[in-house]
Short mmCIF file of C-alpha atoms in Angstrom, two decimals:
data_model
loop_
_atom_site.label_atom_id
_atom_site.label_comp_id
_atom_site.label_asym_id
_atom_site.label_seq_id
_atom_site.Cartn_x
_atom_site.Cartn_y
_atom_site.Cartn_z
CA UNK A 1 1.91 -3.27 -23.54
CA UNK A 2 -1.05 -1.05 -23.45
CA UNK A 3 -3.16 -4.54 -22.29
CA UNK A 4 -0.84 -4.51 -19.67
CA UNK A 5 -1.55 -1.04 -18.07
CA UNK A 6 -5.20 -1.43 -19.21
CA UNK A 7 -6.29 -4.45 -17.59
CA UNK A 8 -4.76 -3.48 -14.25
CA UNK A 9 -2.11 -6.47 -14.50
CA UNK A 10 0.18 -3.45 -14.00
CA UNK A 11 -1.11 -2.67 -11.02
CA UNK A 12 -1.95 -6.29 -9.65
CA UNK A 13 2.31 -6.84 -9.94
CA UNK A 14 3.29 -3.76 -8.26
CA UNK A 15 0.63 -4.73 -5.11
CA UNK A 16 2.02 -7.78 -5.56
CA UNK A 17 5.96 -6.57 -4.89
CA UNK A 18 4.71 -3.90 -2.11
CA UNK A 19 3.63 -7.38 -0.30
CA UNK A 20 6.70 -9.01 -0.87
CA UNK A 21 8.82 -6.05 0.21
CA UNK A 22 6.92 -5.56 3.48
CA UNK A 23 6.98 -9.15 4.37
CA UNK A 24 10.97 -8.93 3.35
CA UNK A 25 11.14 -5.64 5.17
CA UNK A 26 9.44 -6.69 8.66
CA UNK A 27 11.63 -10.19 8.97
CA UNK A 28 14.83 -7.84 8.25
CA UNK A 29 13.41 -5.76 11.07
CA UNK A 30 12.44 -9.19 13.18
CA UNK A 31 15.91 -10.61 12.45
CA UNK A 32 18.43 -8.06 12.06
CA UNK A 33 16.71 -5.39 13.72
CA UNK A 34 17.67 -3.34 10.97
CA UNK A 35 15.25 -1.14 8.96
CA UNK A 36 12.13 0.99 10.24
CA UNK A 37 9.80 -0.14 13.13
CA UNK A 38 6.98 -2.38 11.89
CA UNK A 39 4.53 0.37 12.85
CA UNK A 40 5.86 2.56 10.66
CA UNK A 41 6.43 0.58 8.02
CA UNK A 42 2.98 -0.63 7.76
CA UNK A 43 1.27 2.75 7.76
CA UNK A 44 3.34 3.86 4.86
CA UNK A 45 2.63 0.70 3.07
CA UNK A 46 -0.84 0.66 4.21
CA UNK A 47 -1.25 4.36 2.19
CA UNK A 48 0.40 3.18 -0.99
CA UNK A 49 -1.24 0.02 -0.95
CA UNK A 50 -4.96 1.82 -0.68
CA UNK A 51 -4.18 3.79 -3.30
CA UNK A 52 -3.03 0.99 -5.72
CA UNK A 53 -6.51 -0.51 -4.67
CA UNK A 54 -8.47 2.42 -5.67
CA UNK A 55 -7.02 2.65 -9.16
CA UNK A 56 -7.20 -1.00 -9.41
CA UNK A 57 -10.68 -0.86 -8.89
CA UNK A 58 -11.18 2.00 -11.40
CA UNK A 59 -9.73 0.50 -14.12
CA UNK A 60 -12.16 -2.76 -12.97
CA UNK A 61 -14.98 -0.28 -13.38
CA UNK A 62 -15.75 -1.17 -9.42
CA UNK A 63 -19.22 0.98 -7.94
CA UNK A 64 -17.98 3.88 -6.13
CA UNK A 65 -18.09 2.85 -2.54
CA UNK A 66 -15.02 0.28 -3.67
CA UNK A 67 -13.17 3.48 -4.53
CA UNK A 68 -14.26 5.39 -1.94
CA UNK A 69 -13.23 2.40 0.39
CA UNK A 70 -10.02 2.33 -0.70
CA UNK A 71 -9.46 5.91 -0.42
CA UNK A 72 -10.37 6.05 3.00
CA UNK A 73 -7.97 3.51 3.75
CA UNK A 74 -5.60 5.44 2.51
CA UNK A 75 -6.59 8.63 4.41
CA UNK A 76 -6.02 6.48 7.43
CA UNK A 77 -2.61 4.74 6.74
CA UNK A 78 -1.65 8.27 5.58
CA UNK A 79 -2.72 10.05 9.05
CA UNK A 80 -1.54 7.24 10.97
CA UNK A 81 1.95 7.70 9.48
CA UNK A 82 2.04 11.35 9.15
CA UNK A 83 1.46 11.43 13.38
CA UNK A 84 4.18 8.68 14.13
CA UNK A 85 6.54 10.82 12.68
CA UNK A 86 5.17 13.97 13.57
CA UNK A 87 6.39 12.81 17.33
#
């Protein structure tokens, strides 16, 4: 188990889940027109996702600018979805 979490394989499946739930999320939306409005939806996913990336790329041992890439992203999916439902 500690492989698991050490390799990043942990983190690789959870991305991998967050992709399936938003492409889940945004044909419920397409379809049903249930569940949140793809904009916001993808912001909030776009945050969580960054973040993931960042500590996937830590426990890689990436250079810094990877990190700090990823972090920015965040920042941005964060802000973005912070002033949709600010409004």
């Amino acid at each position: 188990m500690n492989e698991f979490f050490a390799s990043g394989l942990a983190v690789d499946l959870v991305l991998m889940l967050m992709a399936a739930e938003a492409v889940l999320l945004l044909a419920l939306h397409r379809y049903a027109g249930r569940g949140p409005p793809p904009a916001d939806l993808i912001a909030n996913l776009l945050s969580g996702f960054c973040l993931l990336l960042a500590l996937r790329a830590a426990i890689a041992g990436a250079p810094w600018p990877w990190l700090a890439l990823a972090l920015s992203g965040s920042l941005i999916g964060h802000l973005v979805d912070l002033k949709r439902r600010w409004a």
